[in-house]
GROMACS .gro file of C-alpha atoms in nm:
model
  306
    1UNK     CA    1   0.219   2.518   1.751
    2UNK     CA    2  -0.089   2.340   1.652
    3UNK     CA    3  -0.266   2.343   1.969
    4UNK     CA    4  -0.382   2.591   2.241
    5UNK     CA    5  -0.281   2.450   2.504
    6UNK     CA    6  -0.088   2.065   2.524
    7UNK     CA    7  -0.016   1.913   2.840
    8UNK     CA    8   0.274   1.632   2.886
    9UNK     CA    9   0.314   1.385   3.119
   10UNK     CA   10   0.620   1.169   3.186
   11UNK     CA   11   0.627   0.902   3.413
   12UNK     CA   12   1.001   0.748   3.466
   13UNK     CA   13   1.261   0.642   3.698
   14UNK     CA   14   0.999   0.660   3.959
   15UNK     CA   15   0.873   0.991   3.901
   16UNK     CA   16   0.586   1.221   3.696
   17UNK     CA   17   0.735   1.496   3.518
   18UNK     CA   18   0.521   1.769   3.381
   19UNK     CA   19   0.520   2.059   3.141
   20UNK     CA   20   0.254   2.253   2.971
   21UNK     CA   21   0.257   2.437   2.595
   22UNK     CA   22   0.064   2.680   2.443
   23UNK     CA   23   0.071   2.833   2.054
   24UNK     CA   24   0.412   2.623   2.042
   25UNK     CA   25   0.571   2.805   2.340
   26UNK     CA   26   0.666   2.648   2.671
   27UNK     CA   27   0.416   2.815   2.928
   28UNK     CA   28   0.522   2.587   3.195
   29UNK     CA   29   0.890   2.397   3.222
   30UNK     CA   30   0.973   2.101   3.289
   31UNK     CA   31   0.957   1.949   3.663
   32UNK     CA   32   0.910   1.665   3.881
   33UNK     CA   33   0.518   1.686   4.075
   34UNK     CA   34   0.569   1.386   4.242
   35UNK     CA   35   0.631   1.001   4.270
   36UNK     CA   36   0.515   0.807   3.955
   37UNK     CA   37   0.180   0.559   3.998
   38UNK     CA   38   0.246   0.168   4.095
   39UNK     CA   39   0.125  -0.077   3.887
   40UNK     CA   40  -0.039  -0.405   3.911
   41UNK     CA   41   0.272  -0.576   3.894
   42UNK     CA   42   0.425  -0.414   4.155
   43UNK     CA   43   0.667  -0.166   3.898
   44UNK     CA   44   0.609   0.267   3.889
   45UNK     CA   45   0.488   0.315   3.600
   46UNK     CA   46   0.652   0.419   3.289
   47UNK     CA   47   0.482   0.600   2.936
   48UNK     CA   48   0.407   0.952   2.804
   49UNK     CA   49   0.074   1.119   2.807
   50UNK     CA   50  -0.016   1.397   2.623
   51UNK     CA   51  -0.324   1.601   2.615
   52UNK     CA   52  -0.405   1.863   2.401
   53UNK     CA   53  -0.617   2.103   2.227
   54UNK     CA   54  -0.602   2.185   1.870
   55UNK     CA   55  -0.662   2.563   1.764
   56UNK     CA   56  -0.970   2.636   1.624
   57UNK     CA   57  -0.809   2.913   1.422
   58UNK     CA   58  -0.590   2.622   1.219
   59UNK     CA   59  -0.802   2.319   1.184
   60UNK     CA   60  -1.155   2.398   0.996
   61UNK     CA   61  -1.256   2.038   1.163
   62UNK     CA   62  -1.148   2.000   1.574
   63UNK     CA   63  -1.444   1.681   1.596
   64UNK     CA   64  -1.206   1.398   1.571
   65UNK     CA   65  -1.367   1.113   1.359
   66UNK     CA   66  -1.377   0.755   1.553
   67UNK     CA   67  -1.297   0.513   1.257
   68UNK     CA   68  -1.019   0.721   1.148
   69UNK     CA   69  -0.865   0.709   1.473
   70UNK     CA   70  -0.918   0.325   1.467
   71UNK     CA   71  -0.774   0.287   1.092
   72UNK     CA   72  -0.445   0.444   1.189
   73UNK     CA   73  -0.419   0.278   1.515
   74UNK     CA   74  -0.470  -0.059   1.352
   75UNK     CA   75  -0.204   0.013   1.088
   76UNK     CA   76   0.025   0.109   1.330
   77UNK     CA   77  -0.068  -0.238   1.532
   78UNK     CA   78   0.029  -0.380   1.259
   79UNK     CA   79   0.343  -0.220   1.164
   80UNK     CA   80   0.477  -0.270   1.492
   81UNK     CA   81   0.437  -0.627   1.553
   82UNK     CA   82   0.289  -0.739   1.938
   83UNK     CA   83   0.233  -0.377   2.064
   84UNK     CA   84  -0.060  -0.295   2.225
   85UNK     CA   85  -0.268  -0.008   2.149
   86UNK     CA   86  -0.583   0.102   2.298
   87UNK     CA   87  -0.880   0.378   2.183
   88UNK     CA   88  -1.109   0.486   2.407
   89UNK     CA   89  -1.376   0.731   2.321
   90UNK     CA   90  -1.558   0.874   2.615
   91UNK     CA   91  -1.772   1.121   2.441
   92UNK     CA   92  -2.088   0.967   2.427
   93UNK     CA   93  -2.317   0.823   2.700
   94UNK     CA   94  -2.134   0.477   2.700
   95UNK     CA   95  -1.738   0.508   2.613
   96UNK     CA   96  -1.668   0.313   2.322
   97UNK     CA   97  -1.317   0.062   2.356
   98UNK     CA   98  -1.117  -0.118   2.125
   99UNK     CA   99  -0.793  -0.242   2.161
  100UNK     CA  100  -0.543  -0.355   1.840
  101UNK     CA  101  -0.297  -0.550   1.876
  102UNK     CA  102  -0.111  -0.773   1.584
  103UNK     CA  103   0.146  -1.036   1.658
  104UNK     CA  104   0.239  -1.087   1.264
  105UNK     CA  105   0.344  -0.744   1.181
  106UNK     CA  106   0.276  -0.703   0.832
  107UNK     CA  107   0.197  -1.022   0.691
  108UNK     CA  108  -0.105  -1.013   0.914
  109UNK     CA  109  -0.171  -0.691   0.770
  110UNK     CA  110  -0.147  -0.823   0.452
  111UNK     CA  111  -0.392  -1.083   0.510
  112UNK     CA  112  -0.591  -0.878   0.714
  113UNK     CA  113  -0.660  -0.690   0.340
  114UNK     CA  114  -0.684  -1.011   0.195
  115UNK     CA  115  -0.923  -1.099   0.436
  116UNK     CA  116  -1.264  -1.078   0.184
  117UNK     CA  117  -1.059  -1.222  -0.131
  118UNK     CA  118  -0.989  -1.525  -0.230
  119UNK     CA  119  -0.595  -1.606  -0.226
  120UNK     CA  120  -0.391  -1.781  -0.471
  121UNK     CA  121  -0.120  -1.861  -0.254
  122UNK     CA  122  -0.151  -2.081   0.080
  123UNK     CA  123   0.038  -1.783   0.275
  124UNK     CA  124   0.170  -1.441   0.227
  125UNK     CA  125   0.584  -1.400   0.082
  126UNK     CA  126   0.758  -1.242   0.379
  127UNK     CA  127   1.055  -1.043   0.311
  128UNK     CA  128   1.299  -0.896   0.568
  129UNK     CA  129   1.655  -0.722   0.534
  130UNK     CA  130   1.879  -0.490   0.648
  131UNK     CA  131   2.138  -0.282   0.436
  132UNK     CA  132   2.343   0.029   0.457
  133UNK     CA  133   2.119   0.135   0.788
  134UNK     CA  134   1.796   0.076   0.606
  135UNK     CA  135   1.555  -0.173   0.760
  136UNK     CA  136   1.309  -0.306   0.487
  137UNK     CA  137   1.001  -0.530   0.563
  138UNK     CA  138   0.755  -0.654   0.280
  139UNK     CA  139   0.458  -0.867   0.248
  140UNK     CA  140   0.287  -0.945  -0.023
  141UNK     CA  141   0.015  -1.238  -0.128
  142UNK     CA  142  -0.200  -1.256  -0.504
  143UNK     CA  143  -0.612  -1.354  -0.525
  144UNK     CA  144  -0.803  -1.333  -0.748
  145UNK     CA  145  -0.931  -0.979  -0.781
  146UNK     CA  146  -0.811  -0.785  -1.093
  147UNK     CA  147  -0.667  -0.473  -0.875
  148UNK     CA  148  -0.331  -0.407  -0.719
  149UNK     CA  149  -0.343  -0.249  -0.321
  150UNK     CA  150   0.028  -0.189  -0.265
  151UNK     CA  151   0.059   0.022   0.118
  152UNK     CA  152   0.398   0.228   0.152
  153UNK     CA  153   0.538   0.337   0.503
  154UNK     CA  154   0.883   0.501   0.620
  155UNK     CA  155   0.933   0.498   0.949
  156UNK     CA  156   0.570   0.420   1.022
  157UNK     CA  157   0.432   0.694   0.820
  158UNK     CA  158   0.231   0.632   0.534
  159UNK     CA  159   0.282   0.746   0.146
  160UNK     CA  160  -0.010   0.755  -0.047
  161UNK     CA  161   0.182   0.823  -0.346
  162UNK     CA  162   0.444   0.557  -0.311
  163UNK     CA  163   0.821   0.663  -0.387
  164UNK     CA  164   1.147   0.516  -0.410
  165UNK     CA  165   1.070   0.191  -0.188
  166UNK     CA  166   0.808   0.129  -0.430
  167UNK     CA  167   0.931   0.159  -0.744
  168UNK     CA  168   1.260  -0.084  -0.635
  169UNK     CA  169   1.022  -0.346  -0.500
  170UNK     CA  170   0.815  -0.320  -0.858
  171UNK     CA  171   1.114  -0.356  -1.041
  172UNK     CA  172   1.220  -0.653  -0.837
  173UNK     CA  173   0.889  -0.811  -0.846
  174UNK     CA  174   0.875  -0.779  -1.232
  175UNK     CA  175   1.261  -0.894  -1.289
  176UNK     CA  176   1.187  -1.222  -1.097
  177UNK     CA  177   0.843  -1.349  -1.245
  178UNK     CA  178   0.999  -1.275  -1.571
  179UNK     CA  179   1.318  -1.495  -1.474
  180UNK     CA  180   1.082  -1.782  -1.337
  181UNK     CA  181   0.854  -1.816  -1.663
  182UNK     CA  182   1.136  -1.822  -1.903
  183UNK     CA  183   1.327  -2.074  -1.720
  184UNK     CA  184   1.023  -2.295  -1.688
  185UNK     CA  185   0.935  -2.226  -2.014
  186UNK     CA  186   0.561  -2.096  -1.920
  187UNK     CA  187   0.638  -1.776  -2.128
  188UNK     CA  188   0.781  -1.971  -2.425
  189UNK     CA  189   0.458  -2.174  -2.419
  190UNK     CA  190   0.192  -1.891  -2.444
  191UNK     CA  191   0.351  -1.666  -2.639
  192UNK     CA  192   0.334  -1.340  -2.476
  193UNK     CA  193   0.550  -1.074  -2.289
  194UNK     CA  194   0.497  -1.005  -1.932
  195UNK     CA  195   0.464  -0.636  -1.794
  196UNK     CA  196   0.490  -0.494  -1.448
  197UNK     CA  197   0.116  -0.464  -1.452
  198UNK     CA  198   0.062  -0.811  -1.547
  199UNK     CA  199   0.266  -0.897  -1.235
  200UNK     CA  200   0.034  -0.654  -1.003
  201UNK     CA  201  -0.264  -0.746  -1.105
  202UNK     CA  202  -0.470  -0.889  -0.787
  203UNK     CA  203  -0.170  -0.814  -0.608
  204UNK     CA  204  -0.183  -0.694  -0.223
  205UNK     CA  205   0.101  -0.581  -0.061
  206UNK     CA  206   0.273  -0.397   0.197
  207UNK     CA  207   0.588  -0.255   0.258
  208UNK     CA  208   0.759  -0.088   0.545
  209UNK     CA  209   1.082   0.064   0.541
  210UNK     CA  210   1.295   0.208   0.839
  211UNK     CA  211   1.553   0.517   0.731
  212UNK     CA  212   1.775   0.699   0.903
  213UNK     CA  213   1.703   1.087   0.740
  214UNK     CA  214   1.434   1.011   0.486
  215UNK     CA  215   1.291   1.265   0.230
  216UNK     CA  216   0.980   1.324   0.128
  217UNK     CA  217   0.859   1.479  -0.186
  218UNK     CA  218   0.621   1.762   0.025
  219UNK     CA  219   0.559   1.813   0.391
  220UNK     CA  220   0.266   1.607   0.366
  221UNK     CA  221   0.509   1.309   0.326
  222UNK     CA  222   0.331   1.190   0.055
  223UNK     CA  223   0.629   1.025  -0.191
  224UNK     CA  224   0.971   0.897  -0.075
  225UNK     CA  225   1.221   1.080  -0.270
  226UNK     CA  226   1.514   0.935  -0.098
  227UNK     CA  227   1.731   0.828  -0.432
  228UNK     CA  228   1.947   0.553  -0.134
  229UNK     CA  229   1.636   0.383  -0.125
  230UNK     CA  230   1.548   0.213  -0.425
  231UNK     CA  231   1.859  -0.039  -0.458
  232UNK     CA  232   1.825  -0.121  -0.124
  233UNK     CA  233   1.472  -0.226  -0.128
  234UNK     CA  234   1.524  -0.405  -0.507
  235UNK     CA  235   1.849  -0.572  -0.394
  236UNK     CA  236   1.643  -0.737  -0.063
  237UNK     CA  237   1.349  -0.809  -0.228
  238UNK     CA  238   1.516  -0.978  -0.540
  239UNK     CA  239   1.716  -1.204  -0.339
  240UNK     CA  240   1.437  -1.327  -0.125
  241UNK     CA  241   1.207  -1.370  -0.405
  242UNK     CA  242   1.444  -1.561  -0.601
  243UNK     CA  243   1.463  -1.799  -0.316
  244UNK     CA  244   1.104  -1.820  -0.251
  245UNK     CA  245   1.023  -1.944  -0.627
  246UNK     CA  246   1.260  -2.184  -0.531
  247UNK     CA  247   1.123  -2.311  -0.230
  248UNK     CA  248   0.785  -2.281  -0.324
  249UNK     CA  249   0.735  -2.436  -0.690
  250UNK     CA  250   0.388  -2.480  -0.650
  251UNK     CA  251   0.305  -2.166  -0.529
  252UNK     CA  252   0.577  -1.967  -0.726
  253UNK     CA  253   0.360  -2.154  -1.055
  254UNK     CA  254   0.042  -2.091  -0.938
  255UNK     CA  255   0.118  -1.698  -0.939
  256UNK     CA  256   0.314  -1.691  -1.282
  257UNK     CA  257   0.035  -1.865  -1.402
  258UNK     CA  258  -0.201  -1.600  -1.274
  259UNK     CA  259   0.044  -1.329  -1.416
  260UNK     CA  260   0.049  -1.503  -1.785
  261UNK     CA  261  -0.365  -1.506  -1.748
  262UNK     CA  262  -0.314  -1.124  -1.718
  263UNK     CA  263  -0.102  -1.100  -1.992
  264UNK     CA  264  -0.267  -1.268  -2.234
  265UNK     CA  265  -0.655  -1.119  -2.127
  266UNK     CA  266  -0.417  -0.790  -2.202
  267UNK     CA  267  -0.322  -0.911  -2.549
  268UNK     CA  268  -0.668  -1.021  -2.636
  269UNK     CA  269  -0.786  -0.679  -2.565
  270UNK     CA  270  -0.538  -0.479  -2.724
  271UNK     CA  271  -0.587  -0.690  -3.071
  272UNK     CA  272  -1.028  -0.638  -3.039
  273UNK     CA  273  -0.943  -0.272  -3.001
  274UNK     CA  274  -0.699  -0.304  -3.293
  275UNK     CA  275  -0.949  -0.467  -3.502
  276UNK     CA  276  -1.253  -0.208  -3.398
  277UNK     CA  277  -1.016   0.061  -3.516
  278UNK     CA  278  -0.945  -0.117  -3.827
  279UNK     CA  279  -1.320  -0.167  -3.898
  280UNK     CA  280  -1.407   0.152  -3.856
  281UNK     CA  281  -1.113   0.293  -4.083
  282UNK     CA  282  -1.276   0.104  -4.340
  283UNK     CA  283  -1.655   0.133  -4.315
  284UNK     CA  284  -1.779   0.340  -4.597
  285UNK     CA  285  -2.147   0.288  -4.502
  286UNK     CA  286  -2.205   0.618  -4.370
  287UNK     CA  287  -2.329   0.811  -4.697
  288UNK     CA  288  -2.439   1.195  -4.721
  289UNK     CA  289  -2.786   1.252  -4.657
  290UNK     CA  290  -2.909   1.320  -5.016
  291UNK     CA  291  -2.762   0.970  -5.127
  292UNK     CA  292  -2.844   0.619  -5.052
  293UNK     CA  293  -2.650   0.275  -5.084
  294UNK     CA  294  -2.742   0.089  -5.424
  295UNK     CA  295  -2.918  -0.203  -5.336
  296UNK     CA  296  -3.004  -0.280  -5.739
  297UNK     CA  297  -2.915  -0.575  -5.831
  298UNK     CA  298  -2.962  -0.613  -6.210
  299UNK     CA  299  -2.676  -0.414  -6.405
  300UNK     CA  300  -2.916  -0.327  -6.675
  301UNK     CA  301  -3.083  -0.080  -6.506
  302UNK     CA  302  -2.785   0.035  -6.312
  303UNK     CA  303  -2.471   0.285  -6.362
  304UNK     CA  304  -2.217   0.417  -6.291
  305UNK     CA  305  -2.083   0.778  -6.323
  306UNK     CA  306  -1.716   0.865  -6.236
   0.00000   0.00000   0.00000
């Protein structure tokens, strides 16, 4: 519906099927044209390929833009751990190649972010699970930047705007560093309360989710709405972070320490604003403009009229 004309190619079981679209309509149906190509190893080749043209009258901007193309590839790389992908553009005088591929899925990704920053752990906290039909995958690693990058995906597609898989993994993340600096006592010891920001802050993280019949705030996909979500992803990733802070002391003391940092460099702030406030309540200083502070300081040749 999108394009003028789209042209598919299916090569399997031996053979090339082909069919041909135009303005969403099937112009041509379905059928075999012949034997499908053999491949270096000896095998007919298998795949899709689809060429097509988007319509003019849709799309204000038909020029497709190279290192977009090569940013969604490579997330895709990484979401789907070991396959290959390939870009080729042959528009200019030389064609330009790259190929992505990404054997660590997303905890490649994640360090791939990382990859400028300094880190505060040695590696990134890999999560997996599986519950109710839901596949969840999350990586995550602090350094020592004072921002958060948190990347959400169902079923490969990106939400810029986050949703229910990450609000459950926030609330998971913020239950257990709580937990782990009361029962070592690092809390106790500094005085202060720790928020869900405190936890984020130089966090990067990514999380991938695989559902069944997800839904999406708009058609843009933007926010996970799907309610089923949340406990799944909170359940999975409070049971394997609970175990990691147990595996990993060092690590898992290094980070609450980082978070406690935040909290207190929060604190600190919050009381100088307090105090500005309070300051400026009580200057009196500022005087109309046909009066001027008494600076006299004999009381003889002073007074004082109420």
């Amino acid at each position: 519906a999108l394009s003028t004309l789209l042209k598919l190619r299916v090569w399997r079981n031996g053979k090339e099927h082909y069919m041909e679209f135009s303005g969403g309509d099937a112009i041509k149906p379905l059928e075999i044209v012949g034997d499908a190509p053999i491949t270096a190893e000896g095998k007919p080749l298998t795949g899709t390929e689809v060429t097509f043209y988007p319509d003019t009258e849709i799309f204000t901007q038909t020029v497709f833009d190279l290192p977009t193309l090569e940013h969604r590839l490579r997330e895709l790389a990484f979401l789907n751990s070991g396959v290959i992908l390939t870009l080729r553009d042959e528009r200019g005088g030389e064609p330009v190649e790259s190929q992505l591929h990404y054997d660590g899925g997303i905890r490649a990704f994640v360090e791939y972010l990382d990859r400028n920053k300094v880190r505060q752990i040695e590696e990134p906290v890999s999560i997996v699970g599986e519950k109710d039909g839901i596949t969840v995958e999350v990586a995550l690693q602090w350094n020592d930047s004072y921002h958060e990058t948190t990347l959400c995906f169902t079923n490969n597609i990106p939400q810029r705007d986050g949703g229910a898989h990450m609000a459950g993994f926030r609330a998971a993340l913020t239950r257990q560093i709580n937990s782990y600096a009361q029962a070592t006592g690092i809390v106790k010891k500094e005085k202060v309360n720790l928020s869900g920001d405190d936890a984020r802050e130089g966090l990067t993280c990514v999380i991938s989710v695989k559902v069944p019949d997800p839904k999406f705030s708009s058609q843009t996909k933007d926010k996970l709405v799907s309610s089923e979500v949340r406990p799944v992803v909170e359940n999975i990733v409070n049971d394997r972070l609970a175990q990691w802070f147990e595996e990993h002391p060092q690590d898992a003391r290094k980070v609450v320490t980082k978070v406690v940092e935040a909290a207190s460099a929060r604190e600190a702030a919050r009381r100088a604003r307090e105090l500005t406030r309070r300051k400026g309540a009580l200057d009196i200083s500022s005087l109309p403009g046909k009066l001027a502070e008494w600076s006299e300081r004999d009381a003889s040749k002073a007074k004082l009229f109420i």
